Amino acid sequence: MDQIKIFSPATVANVSCGFDVLGFCLDTIGDEMIIKKTSQKGITISKIDGYKLPFETENNVAGVSALALYNDANPDFGFDIEIYKKIKPGSGIGSSSASAAGSVFAMNELLGRPYNKTQLTNFAMKGEALASHCEHADNLAPALFGGFTLVKSLAPLKVLQLPTPNELFAVVIHPQIEIKTSESRAILPQEVPLKNAITQWSNVGSLVHALHTEDYSLLSASLEDVIVEPHRSKLIPHFEKVKQTALKHGALGCGISGSGPSVFSLCKGEVIAKKVKDAIQNVYSQTGIDFEIHLSKINTEGIKIL
Ligand code: HSE
């Protein structure tokens, strides 16, 4: 096999209470990439379609993660990357992760799968760090492993795959403004009150238990973020209105997707998810801010070969 085409999905990081550790994978939104073996050694990027991003390998998220794997594998040929970007950079649904995870996933396939998913996540973290100025894997892990994931630790990297309840659907609204992850991290406090920490870790624990037991009402009660959301929600126009609308129409919970501006709602069943989507769409149409809205089943497979 000399070339491969892949779908690299969008992801929702944090999932309200799990800042930097929890994430899940979406189904209907993602980038496509074509990776080819080349006789010339090294990594090149020959095509970027959809958004304006750097072509220099060491300035491009997909290029940096590709280099991390390439330098480790040291093959006697090179790779060329084509990126068909559908996920807008700065959208809060793992645009940089899709690129970073996509290149290493595809190269691993072309090399005959010498690396496991944890090793691929480690390489991809180098690319993700270029975009957000810090290493985190809460978008990368769901993109590579699929479903819900929890990043237990970064060094050594340990990713836990959590079960995905069957009837879970996500609605994601993406107001068409850009929030840079590095900037929305910079506004967060470095210390949190003990009272809030207690609420937050009780929510993370019960969310994990809810996923294992398919307990939708416990899941709903756990989708609460008392640490990050109060700060970041100020950056997202009409966040409270979206959240109240989602909850009123039956969503289990609603929160900021990654570092925003996208906002996710989790719903039990497609019928409720459609109602929530229509209601949010109605409300946001009146704000004068352009937006896209997606309904997606949770993608339990992650990145896939097309
Ligand atoms: N956990 C990261 C953050 C995800 O919220 O900053 C960024 O996409």
PDB file of C-alpha atoms and ligand atoms in Angstrom:
ATOM      1  CA  MET A   1       0.000   0.000   0.000  1.00  0.00           C
ATOM      2  CA  ASP A   2       1.514   3.320  -1.094  1.00  0.00           C
ATOM      3  CA  GLN A   3      -1.265   5.739  -0.241  1.00  0.00           C
ATOM      4  CA  ILE A   4      -4.251   5.953   2.037  1.00  0.00           C
ATOM      5  CA  LYS A   5      -7.308   8.189   2.439  1.00  0.00           C
ATOM      6  CA  ILE A   6      -8.744   8.657   5.896  1.00  0.00           C
ATOM      7  CA  PHE A   7     -11.587  10.377   7.760  1.00  0.00           C
ATOM      8  CA  SER A   8     -10.358  12.155  10.885  1.00  0.00           C
ATOM      9  CA  PRO A   9     -13.293  13.072  13.136  1.00  0.00           C
ATOM     10  CA  ALA A  10     -14.121  16.126  15.199  1.00  0.00           C
ATOM     11  CA  THR A  11     -14.183  15.599  18.965  1.00  0.00           C
ATOM     12  CA  VAL A  12     -15.627  17.222  22.081  1.00  0.00           C
ATOM     13  CA  ALA A  13     -13.072  17.692  24.878  1.00  0.00           C
ATOM     14  CA  ASN A  14     -13.682  18.311  28.590  1.00  0.00           C
ATOM     15  CA  VAL A  15     -17.345  17.095  28.542  1.00  0.00           C
ATOM     16  CA  SER A  16     -18.180  19.771  31.169  1.00  0.00           C
ATOM     17  CA  CYS A  17     -16.571  18.390  34.334  1.00  0.00           C
ATOM     18  CA  GLY A  18     -13.444  16.724  32.874  1.00  0.00           C
ATOM     19  CA  PHE A  19     -11.203  19.635  31.868  1.00  0.00           C
ATOM     20  CA  ASP A  20      -8.184  18.279  29.958  1.00  0.00           C
ATOM     21  CA  VAL A  21      -9.035  14.633  30.687  1.00  0.00           C
ATOM     22  CA  LEU A  22     -12.443  13.649  29.212  1.00  0.00           C
ATOM     23  CA  GLY A  23     -13.518  13.640  25.583  1.00  0.00           C
ATOM     24  CA  PHE A  24     -15.784  11.953  23.049  1.00  0.00           C
ATOM     25  CA  CYS A  25     -15.710  11.429  19.313  1.00  0.00           C
ATOM     26  CA  LEU A  26     -18.228  12.776  16.763  1.00  0.00           C
ATOM     27  CA  ASP A  27     -19.460  10.976  13.689  1.00  0.00           C
ATOM     28  CA  THR A  28     -20.747  13.433  11.137  1.00  0.00           C
ATOM     29  CA  ILE A  29     -18.029  16.103  11.181  1.00  0.00           C
ATOM     30  CA  GLY A  30     -14.389  15.578  10.290  1.00  0.00           C
ATOM     31  CA  ASP A  31     -11.478  16.183   7.925  1.00  0.00           C
ATOM     32  CA  GLU A  32     -10.246  13.990   5.121  1.00  0.00           C
ATOM     33  CA  MET A  33      -6.570  13.397   4.463  1.00  0.00           C
ATOM     34  CA  ILE A  34      -4.563  11.551   1.825  1.00  0.00           C
ATOM     35  CA  ILE A  35      -1.092  10.375   2.810  1.00  0.00           C
ATOM     36  CA  LYS A  36       1.319   8.989   0.196  1.00  0.00           C
ATOM     37  CA  LYS A  37       4.712   7.336   0.433  1.00  0.00           C
ATOM     38  CA  THR A  38       7.373   9.276  -1.480  1.00  0.00           C
ATOM     39  CA  SER A  39      10.807   8.157  -2.694  1.00  0.00           C
ATOM     40  CA  GLN A  40      12.297  11.366  -1.297  1.00  0.00           C
ATOM     41  CA  LYS A  41      12.892  11.132   2.456  1.00  0.00           C
ATOM     42  CA  GLY A  42      11.153  13.554   4.847  1.00  0.00           C
ATOM     43  CA  ILE A  43       7.619  14.943   5.239  1.00  0.00           C
ATOM     44  CA  THR A  44       5.972  17.309   2.750  1.00  0.00           C
ATOM     45  CA  ILE A  45       2.525  18.905   2.682  1.00  0.00           C
ATOM     46  CA  SER A  46       1.399  19.351  -0.931  1.00  0.00           C
ATOM     47  CA  LYS A  47      -2.252  20.342  -0.554  1.00  0.00           C
ATOM     48  CA  ILE A  48      -4.422  22.102   2.026  1.00  0.00           C
ATOM     49  CA  ASP A  49      -8.032  22.554   1.015  1.00  0.00           C
ATOM     50  CA  GLY A  50     -10.733  24.383   2.999  1.00  0.00           C
ATOM     51  CA  TYR A  51      -8.794  26.724   5.281  1.00  0.00           C
ATOM     52  CA  LYS A  52      -5.570  28.710   5.062  1.00  0.00           C
ATOM     53  CA  LEU A  53      -2.913  26.880   7.072  1.00  0.00           C
ATOM     54  CA  PRO A  54       0.892  26.757   6.827  1.00  0.00           C
ATOM     55  CA  PHE A  55       2.492  24.412   4.273  1.00  0.00           C
ATOM     56  CA  GLU A  56       5.869  24.302   6.077  1.00  0.00           C
ATOM     57  CA  THR A  57       5.993  20.923   7.810  1.00  0.00           C
ATOM     58  CA  GLU A  58       7.385  22.281  11.075  1.00  0.00           C
ATOM     59  CA  ASN A  59       4.700  25.015  11.281  1.00  0.00           C
ATOM     60  CA  ASN A  60       1.777  22.724  10.523  1.00  0.00           C
ATOM     61  CA  VAL A  61       0.083  20.645  13.228  1.00  0.00           C
ATOM     62  CA  ALA A  62      -0.228  17.564  10.964  1.00  0.00           C
ATOM     63  CA  GLY A  63       3.385  18.074   9.864  1.00  0.00           C
ATOM     64  CA  VAL A  64       4.802  18.316  13.392  1.00  0.00           C
ATOM     65  CA  SER A  65       3.066  15.148  14.583  1.00  0.00           C
ATOM     66  CA  ALA A  66       4.108  13.376  11.354  1.00  0.00           C
ATOM     67  CA  LEU A  67       7.733  14.392  11.999  1.00  0.00           C
ATOM     68  CA  ALA A  68       7.585  13.017  15.553  1.00  0.00           C
ATOM     69  CA  LEU A  69       6.561   9.596  14.242  1.00  0.00           C
ATOM     70  CA  TYR A  70       8.891   9.803  11.220  1.00  0.00           C
ATOM     71  CA  ASN A  71      11.962  10.549  13.299  1.00  0.00           C
ATOM     72  CA  ASP A  72      11.175   7.597  15.539  1.00  0.00           C
ATOM     73  CA  ALA A  73      10.421   5.131  12.713  1.00  0.00           C
ATOM     74  CA  ASN A  74      13.214   6.406  10.435  1.00  0.00           C
ATOM     75  CA  PRO A  75      12.017   4.695   7.218  1.00  0.00           C
ATOM     76  CA  ASP A  76      14.085   4.888   3.986  1.00  0.00           C
ATOM     77  CA  PHE A  77      11.303   6.780   2.189  1.00  0.00           C
ATOM     78  CA  GLY A  78       9.185   9.851   2.917  1.00  0.00           C
ATOM     79  CA  PHE A  79       5.526  10.866   3.170  1.00  0.00           C
ATOM     80  CA  ASP A  80       3.403  13.520   1.507  1.00  0.00           C
ATOM     81  CA  ILE A  81       0.278  14.853   3.203  1.00  0.00           C
ATOM     82  CA  GLU A  82      -2.867  16.278   1.590  1.00  0.00           C
ATOM     83  CA  ILE A  83      -5.347  17.877   3.991  1.00  0.00           C
ATOM     84  CA  TYR A  84      -9.005  18.420   3.101  1.00  0.00           C
ATOM     85  CA  LYS A  85     -10.010  20.503   6.087  1.00  0.00           C
ATOM     86  CA  LYS A  86     -13.686  20.611   7.002  1.00  0.00           C
ATOM     87  CA  ILE A  87     -13.319  21.468  10.696  1.00  0.00           C
ATOM     88  CA  LYS A  88     -12.724  25.177  11.084  1.00  0.00           C
ATOM     89  CA  PRO A  89      -9.581  26.002  13.114  1.00  0.00           C
ATOM     90  CA  GLY A  90     -10.464  27.547  16.483  1.00  0.00           C
ATOM     91  CA  SER A  91     -13.925  25.955  16.524  1.00  0.00           C
ATOM     92  CA  GLY A  92     -13.580  24.014  19.792  1.00  0.00           C
ATOM     93  CA  ILE A  93     -14.300  20.644  18.191  1.00  0.00           C
ATOM     94  CA  GLY A  94     -10.742  19.427  17.864  1.00  0.00           C
ATOM     95  CA  SER A  95      -9.681  20.874  14.524  1.00  0.00           C
ATOM     96  CA  SER A  96      -5.970  20.691  15.319  1.00  0.00           C
ATOM     97  CA  SER A  97      -6.371  17.225  16.850  1.00  0.00           C
ATOM     98  CA  ALA A  98      -8.015  15.876  13.718  1.00  0.00           C
ATOM     99  CA  SER A  99      -4.990  17.023  11.693  1.00  0.00           C
ATOM    100  CA  ALA A 100      -2.424  15.853  14.250  1.00  0.00           C
ATOM    101  CA  ALA A 101      -4.039  12.451  14.771  1.00  0.00           C
ATOM    102  CA  GLY A 102      -4.835  11.956  11.077  1.00  0.00           C
ATOM    103  CA  SER A 103      -1.269  12.147   9.783  1.00  0.00           C
ATOM    104  CA  VAL A 104       0.166   9.711  12.348  1.00  0.00           C
ATOM    105  CA  PHE A 105      -2.751   7.267  12.019  1.00  0.00           C
ATOM    106  CA  ALA A 106      -2.315   7.129   8.227  1.00  0.00           C
ATOM    107  CA  MET A 107       1.490   6.830   8.351  1.00  0.00           C
ATOM    108  CA  ASN A 108       1.190   3.992  10.851  1.00  0.00           C
ATOM    109  CA  GLU A 109      -1.097   2.131   8.433  1.00  0.00           C
ATOM    110  CA  LEU A 110       1.344   2.659   5.542  1.00  0.00           C
ATOM    111  CA  LEU A 111       4.212   1.402   7.712  1.00  0.00           C
ATOM    112  CA  GLY A 112       2.318  -1.800   8.619  1.00  0.00           C
ATOM    113  CA  ARG A 113       1.090  -0.658  12.073  1.00  0.00           C
ATOM    114  CA  PRO A 114       4.279  -0.709  14.147  1.00  0.00           C
ATOM    115  CA  TYR A 115       2.708   1.607  16.782  1.00  0.00           C
ATOM    116  CA  ASN A 116      -0.284   1.216  19.091  1.00  0.00           C
ATOM    117  CA  LYS A 117      -2.889   3.948  19.653  1.00  0.00           C
ATOM    118  CA  THR A 118      -1.217   5.248  22.810  1.00  0.00           C
ATOM    119  CA  GLN A 119       2.071   5.702  20.945  1.00  0.00           C
ATOM    120  CA  LEU A 120       0.215   7.457  18.110  1.00  0.00           C
ATOM    121  CA  THR A 121      -1.428   9.778  20.651  1.00  0.00           C
ATOM    122  CA  ASN A 122       2.031  10.598  22.024  1.00  0.00           C
ATOM    123  CA  PHE A 123       3.331  11.593  18.569  1.00  0.00           C
ATOM    124  CA  ALA A 124       0.174  13.583  17.835  1.00  0.00           C
ATOM    125  CA  MET A 125       0.556  15.523  21.100  1.00  0.00           C
ATOM    126  CA  LYS A 126       3.611  17.220  19.577  1.00  0.00           C
ATOM    127  CA  GLY A 127       1.398  18.654  16.826  1.00  0.00           C
ATOM    128  CA  GLU A 128      -1.400  19.555  19.237  1.00  0.00           C
ATOM    129  CA  ALA A 129       1.113  21.466  21.377  1.00  0.00           C
ATOM    130  CA  LEU A 130       1.955  23.690  18.395  1.00  0.00           C
ATOM    131  CA  ALA A 131      -1.673  24.837  18.266  1.00  0.00           C
ATOM    132  CA  SER A 132      -2.506  25.241  21.938  1.00  0.00           C
ATOM    133  CA  HIS A 133       0.946  25.948  23.455  1.00  0.00           C
ATOM    134  CA  CYS A 134       0.644  23.014  25.840  1.00  0.00           C
ATOM    135  CA  GLU A 135       0.465  19.245  25.536  1.00  0.00           C
ATOM    136  CA  HIS A 136      -2.955  17.748  26.140  1.00  0.00           C
ATOM    137  CA  ALA A 137      -4.627  14.675  24.723  1.00  0.00           C
ATOM    138  CA  ASP A 138      -8.321  15.041  25.521  1.00  0.00           C
ATOM    139  CA  ASN A 139      -9.220  15.632  21.836  1.00  0.00           C
ATOM    140  CA  LEU A 140      -6.569  13.309  20.405  1.00  0.00           C
ATOM    141  CA  ALA A 141      -7.541  10.283  22.492  1.00  0.00           C
ATOM    142  CA  PRO A 142     -11.208  10.163  21.365  1.00  0.00           C
ATOM    143  CA  ALA A 143     -10.147  10.819  17.738  1.00  0.00           C
ATOM    144  CA  LEU A 144      -7.728   7.864  17.794  1.00  0.00           C
ATOM    145  CA  PHE A 145      -9.563   5.461  20.142  1.00  0.00           C
ATOM    146  CA  GLY A 146     -13.198   6.451  19.391  1.00  0.00           C
ATOM    147  CA  GLY A 147     -16.071   6.757  21.897  1.00  0.00           C
ATOM    148  CA  PHE A 148     -15.492   8.341  25.308  1.00  0.00           C
ATOM    149  CA  THR A 149     -11.946   8.482  26.665  1.00  0.00           C
ATOM    150  CA  LEU A 150     -10.271   9.591  29.858  1.00  0.00           C
ATOM    151  CA  VAL A 151      -6.626  10.654  29.848  1.00  0.00           C
ATOM    152  CA  LYS A 152      -5.379   9.233  33.149  1.00  0.00           C
ATOM    153  CA  SER A 153      -1.911  10.771  32.803  1.00  0.00           C
ATOM    154  CA  LEU A 154       0.292  12.451  30.207  1.00  0.00           C
ATOM    155  CA  ALA A 155       3.693  11.218  31.375  1.00  0.00           C
ATOM    156  CA  PRO A 156       3.550   8.315  31.027  1.00  0.00           C
ATOM    157  CA  LEU A 157       0.594   8.663  28.675  1.00  0.00           C
ATOM    158  CA  LYS A 158      -2.295   6.491  29.832  1.00  0.00           C
ATOM    159  CA  VAL A 159      -5.643   6.589  28.009  1.00  0.00           C
ATOM    160  CA  LEU A 160      -8.716   4.805  29.360  1.00  0.00           C
ATOM    161  CA  GLN A 161     -11.495   3.848  26.940  1.00  0.00           C
ATOM    162  CA  LEU A 162     -14.898   4.356  28.542  1.00  0.00           C
ATOM    163  CA  PRO A 163     -18.121   2.714  27.355  1.00  0.00           C
ATOM    164  CA  THR A 164     -20.545   4.647  25.163  1.00  0.00           C
ATOM    165  CA  PRO A 165     -24.234   4.286  26.064  1.00  0.00           C
ATOM    166  CA  ASN A 166     -26.128   3.209  22.957  1.00  0.00           C
ATOM    167  CA  GLU A 167     -28.778   5.900  22.844  1.00  0.00           C
ATOM    168  CA  LEU A 168     -26.481   8.873  23.265  1.00  0.00           C
ATOM    169  CA  PHE A 169     -26.530  11.644  20.636  1.00  0.00           C
ATOM    170  CA  ALA A 170     -24.702  14.963  20.556  1.00  0.00           C
ATOM    171  CA  VAL A 171     -25.870  18.316  19.217  1.00  0.00           C
ATOM    172  CA  VAL A 172     -23.061  20.788  18.583  1.00  0.00           C
ATOM    173  CA  ILE A 173     -23.615  24.435  17.696  1.00  0.00           C
ATOM    174  CA  HIS A 174     -20.637  26.273  16.280  1.00  0.00           C
ATOM    175  CA  PRO A 175     -21.012  30.071  16.297  1.00  0.00           C
ATOM    176  CA  GLN A 176     -18.759  31.315  13.496  1.00  0.00           C
ATOM    177  CA  ILE A 177     -16.293  33.191  15.658  1.00  0.00           C
ATOM    178  CA  GLU A 178     -12.776  32.021  16.449  1.00  0.00           C
ATOM    179  CA  ILE A 179     -11.519  31.420  19.972  1.00  0.00           C
ATOM    180  CA  LYS A 180      -7.853  30.455  20.203  1.00  0.00           C
ATOM    181  CA  THR A 181      -7.269  27.609  22.667  1.00  0.00           C
ATOM    182  CA  SER A 182      -4.138  29.327  23.970  1.00  0.00           C
ATOM    183  CA  GLU A 183      -6.181  32.472  24.755  1.00  0.00           C
ATOM    184  CA  SER A 184      -9.064  30.671  26.409  1.00  0.00           C
ATOM    185  CA  ARG A 185      -6.570  28.764  28.552  1.00  0.00           C
ATOM    186  CA  ALA A 186      -4.853  31.994  29.552  1.00  0.00           C
ATOM    187  CA  ILE A 187      -8.017  33.376  31.220  1.00  0.00           C
ATOM    188  CA  LEU A 188      -8.359  30.413  33.584  1.00  0.00           C
ATOM    189  CA  PRO A 189      -7.363  30.725  37.248  1.00  0.00           C
ATOM    190  CA  GLN A 190      -4.350  28.670  38.346  1.00  0.00           C
ATOM    191  CA  GLU A 191      -5.948  27.802  41.685  1.00  0.00           C
ATOM    192  CA  VAL A 192      -9.485  26.678  42.502  1.00  0.00           C
ATOM    193  CA  PRO A 193     -11.443  26.773  45.769  1.00  0.00           C
ATOM    194  CA  LEU A 194     -11.572  23.389  47.524  1.00  0.00           C
ATOM    195  CA  LYS A 195     -15.391  23.492  47.507  1.00  0.00           C
ATOM    196  CA  ASN A 196     -15.415  23.675  43.688  1.00  0.00           C
ATOM    197  CA  ALA A 197     -12.757  20.982  43.375  1.00  0.00           C
ATOM    198  CA  ILE A 198     -14.908  18.636  45.459  1.00  0.00           C
ATOM    199  CA  THR A 199     -17.963  19.247  43.259  1.00  0.00           C
ATOM    200  CA  GLN A 200     -15.885  18.755  40.120  1.00  0.00           C
ATOM    201  CA  TRP A 201     -14.237  15.469  41.061  1.00  0.00           C
ATOM    202  CA  SER A 202     -17.531  14.083  42.303  1.00  0.00           C
ATOM    203  CA  ASN A 203     -18.988  14.934  38.880  1.00  0.00           C
ATOM    204  CA  VAL A 204     -16.110  13.268  36.993  1.00  0.00           C
ATOM    205  CA  GLY A 205     -16.414  10.106  39.084  1.00  0.00           C
ATOM    206  CA  SER A 206     -20.162   9.905  38.688  1.00  0.00           C
ATOM    207  CA  LEU A 207     -19.996  10.646  34.956  1.00  0.00           C
ATOM    208  CA  VAL A 208     -17.622   7.697  34.494  1.00  0.00           C
ATOM    209  CA  HIS A 209     -19.944   5.503  36.585  1.00  0.00           C
ATOM    210  CA  ALA A 210     -22.954   6.690  34.546  1.00  0.00           C
ATOM    211  CA  LEU A 211     -21.238   5.695  31.283  1.00  0.00           C
ATOM    212  CA  HIS A 212     -20.463   2.226  32.668  1.00  0.00           C
ATOM    213  CA  THR A 213     -23.983   1.651  33.957  1.00  0.00           C
ATOM    214  CA  GLU A 214     -25.866   3.463  31.137  1.00  0.00           C
ATOM    215  CA  ASP A 215     -27.480   5.596  33.832  1.00  0.00           C
ATOM    216  CA  TYR A 216     -28.761   8.555  31.840  1.00  0.00           C
ATOM    217  CA  SER A 217     -30.126  10.480  34.830  1.00  0.00           C
ATOM    218  CA  LEU A 218     -26.795  10.197  36.675  1.00  0.00           C
ATOM    219  CA  LEU A 219     -25.054  11.257  33.457  1.00  0.00           C
ATOM    220  CA  SER A 220     -27.326  14.281  33.333  1.00  0.00           C
ATOM    221  CA  ALA A 221     -26.591  15.196  36.958  1.00  0.00           C
ATOM    222  CA  SER A 222     -22.833  14.867  36.323  1.00  0.00           C
ATOM    223  CA  LEU A 223     -22.666  17.209  33.315  1.00  0.00           C
ATOM    224  CA  GLU A 224     -21.800  20.249  35.406  1.00  0.00           C
ATOM    225  CA  ASP A 225     -18.626  22.352  35.352  1.00  0.00           C
ATOM    226  CA  VAL A 226     -18.096  24.726  38.280  1.00  0.00           C
ATOM    227  CA  ILE A 227     -14.444  25.468  37.483  1.00  0.00           C
ATOM    228  CA  VAL A 228     -13.917  26.351  33.812  1.00  0.00           C
ATOM    229  CA  GLU A 229     -17.341  27.222  32.381  1.00  0.00           C
ATOM    230  CA  PRO A 230     -17.928  30.283  34.599  1.00  0.00           C
ATOM    231  CA  HIS A 231     -14.808  31.890  33.049  1.00  0.00           C
ATOM    232  CA  ARG A 232     -14.984  30.711  29.449  1.00  0.00           C
ATOM    233  CA  SER A 233     -18.736  31.133  28.954  1.00  0.00           C
ATOM    234  CA  LYS A 234     -18.134  34.902  28.854  1.00  0.00           C
ATOM    235  CA  LEU A 235     -16.266  34.413  25.558  1.00  0.00           C
ATOM    236  CA  ILE A 236     -19.227  32.712  23.888  1.00  0.00           C
ATOM    237  CA  PRO A 237     -22.072  34.995  22.759  1.00  0.00           C
ATOM    238  CA  HIS A 238     -25.478  33.833  24.107  1.00  0.00           C
ATOM    239  CA  PHE A 239     -24.030  30.748  25.853  1.00  0.00           C
ATOM    240  CA  GLU A 240     -26.602  30.821  28.677  1.00  0.00           C
ATOM    241  CA  LYS A 241     -29.472  31.113  26.214  1.00  0.00           C
ATOM    242  CA  VAL A 242     -28.231  28.049  24.301  1.00  0.00           C
ATOM    243  CA  LYS A 243     -27.780  26.071  27.509  1.00  0.00           C
ATOM    244  CA  GLN A 244     -31.209  26.908  28.924  1.00  0.00           C
ATOM    245  CA  THR A 245     -32.850  26.121  25.569  1.00  0.00           C
ATOM    246  CA  ALA A 246     -31.104  22.735  25.348  1.00  0.00           C
ATOM    247  CA  LEU A 247     -32.077  21.765  28.900  1.00  0.00           C
ATOM    248  CA  LYS A 248     -35.663  22.969  28.447  1.00  0.00           C
ATOM    249  CA  HIS A 249     -36.050  20.746  25.383  1.00  0.00           C
ATOM    250  CA  GLY A 250     -34.784  17.623  27.085  1.00  0.00           C
ATOM    251  CA  ALA A 251     -30.974  17.587  26.755  1.00  0.00           C
ATOM    252  CA  LEU A 252     -29.189  15.628  29.488  1.00  0.00           C
ATOM    253  CA  GLY A 253     -26.622  18.388  29.745  1.00  0.00           C
ATOM    254  CA  CYS A 254     -25.020  21.229  27.827  1.00  0.00           C
ATOM    255  CA  GLY A 255     -21.552  22.751  28.055  1.00  0.00           C
ATOM    256  CA  ILE A 256     -18.651  24.319  26.207  1.00  0.00           C
ATOM    257  CA  SER A 257     -17.012  22.026  23.676  1.00  0.00           C
ATOM    258  CA  GLY A 258     -13.265  22.095  24.332  1.00  0.00           C
ATOM    259  CA  SER A 259     -12.141  25.687  24.564  1.00  0.00           C
ATOM    260  CA  GLY A 260     -15.168  26.994  22.636  1.00  0.00           C
ATOM    261  CA  PRO A 261     -16.890  28.678  20.888  1.00  0.00           C
ATOM    262  CA  SER A 262     -18.761  25.437  20.043  1.00  0.00           C
ATOM    263  CA  VAL A 263     -21.331  24.324  22.603  1.00  0.00           C
ATOM    264  CA  PHE A 264     -22.354  20.663  22.917  1.00  0.00           C
ATOM    265  CA  SER A 265     -25.520  19.065  24.269  1.00  0.00           C
ATOM    266  CA  LEU A 266     -25.827  15.368  25.044  1.00  0.00           C
ATOM    267  CA  CYS A 267     -29.257  13.796  24.527  1.00  0.00           C
ATOM    268  CA  LYS A 268     -30.886  10.415  25.082  1.00  0.00           C
ATOM    269  CA  GLY A 269     -32.223   9.280  21.705  1.00  0.00           C
ATOM    270  CA  GLU A 270     -32.317  10.871  18.274  1.00  0.00           C
ATOM    271  CA  VAL A 271     -35.855  12.249  18.644  1.00  0.00           C
ATOM    272  CA  ILE A 272     -34.898  14.431  21.617  1.00  0.00           C
ATOM    273  CA  ALA A 273     -31.603  15.369  19.927  1.00  0.00           C
ATOM    274  CA  LYS A 274     -33.532  16.645  16.877  1.00  0.00           C
ATOM    275  CA  LYS A 275     -35.849  18.690  19.129  1.00  0.00           C
ATOM    276  CA  VAL A 276     -32.865  20.187  20.931  1.00  0.00           C
ATOM    277  CA  LYS A 277     -31.146  20.964  17.637  1.00  0.00           C
ATOM    278  CA  ASP A 278     -34.248  22.689  16.202  1.00  0.00           C
ATOM    279  CA  ALA A 279     -34.790  24.710  19.380  1.00  0.00           C
ATOM    280  CA  ILE A 280     -31.166  25.916  19.562  1.00  0.00           C
ATOM    281  CA  GLN A 281     -31.266  26.698  15.853  1.00  0.00           C
ATOM    282  CA  ASN A 282     -34.394  28.827  16.354  1.00  0.00           C
ATOM    283  CA  VAL A 283     -32.918  30.754  19.248  1.00  0.00           C
ATOM    284  CA  TYR A 284     -29.529  31.335  17.632  1.00  0.00           C
ATOM    285  CA  SER A 285     -31.044  32.453  14.315  1.00  0.00           C
ATOM    286  CA  GLN A 286     -32.307  35.519  16.170  1.00  0.00           C
ATOM    287  CA  THR A 287     -28.863  36.587  17.402  1.00  0.00           C
ATOM    288  CA  GLY A 288     -27.496  37.767  14.048  1.00  0.00           C
ATOM    289  CA  ILE A 289     -24.384  35.599  14.520  1.00  0.00           C
ATOM    290  CA  ASP A 290     -23.690  33.018  11.795  1.00  0.00           C
ATOM    291  CA  PHE A 291     -23.502  29.458  13.024  1.00  0.00           C
ATOM    292  CA  GLU A 292     -23.396  25.822  11.993  1.00  0.00           C
ATOM    293  CA  ILE A 293     -25.208  23.139  13.921  1.00  0.00           C
ATOM    294  CA  HIS A 294     -24.579  19.403  13.849  1.00  0.00           C
ATOM    295  CA  LEU A 295     -26.354  16.349  15.188  1.00  0.00           C
ATOM    296  CA  SER A 296     -24.154  13.307  15.612  1.00  0.00           C
ATOM    297  CA  LYS A 297     -24.202   9.861  17.122  1.00  0.00           C
ATOM    298  CA  ILE A 298     -21.155   9.163  19.277  1.00  0.00           C
ATOM    299  CA  ASN A 299     -18.496   7.686  16.985  1.00  0.00           C
ATOM    300  CA  THR A 300     -17.161   4.573  18.724  1.00  0.00           C
ATOM    301  CA  GLU A 301     -14.643   3.787  15.964  1.00  0.00           C
ATOM    302  CA  GLY A 302     -12.600   7.000  15.773  1.00  0.00           C
ATOM    303  CA  ILE A 303     -10.413   7.726  12.738  1.00  0.00           C
ATOM    304  CA  LYS A 304     -11.137   5.411   9.841  1.00  0.00           C
ATOM    305  CA  ILE A 305      -9.801   4.450   6.423  1.00  0.00           C
ATOM    306  CA  LEU A 306     -12.038   5.561   3.558  1.00  0.00           C
TER     307      LEU A 306
HETATM  308  N1  HSE B   1      -8.880  20.668  27.246  1.00  0.00           N
HETATM  309  C1  HSE B   1      -8.515  21.652  26.284  1.00  0.00           C
HETATM  310  C2  HSE B   1      -9.008  22.999  26.755  1.00  0.00           C
HETATM  311  C3  HSE B   1      -9.127  21.316  24.963  1.00  0.00           C
HETATM  312  O1  HSE B   1     -10.163  23.075  27.174  1.00  0.00           O
HETATM  313  O2  HSE B   1      -8.251  23.961  26.731  1.00  0.00           O
HETATM  314  C4  HSE B   1      -8.785  22.304  23.897  1.00  0.00           C
HETATM  315  O3  HSE B   1      -9.386  21.941  22.706  1.00  0.00           O
END
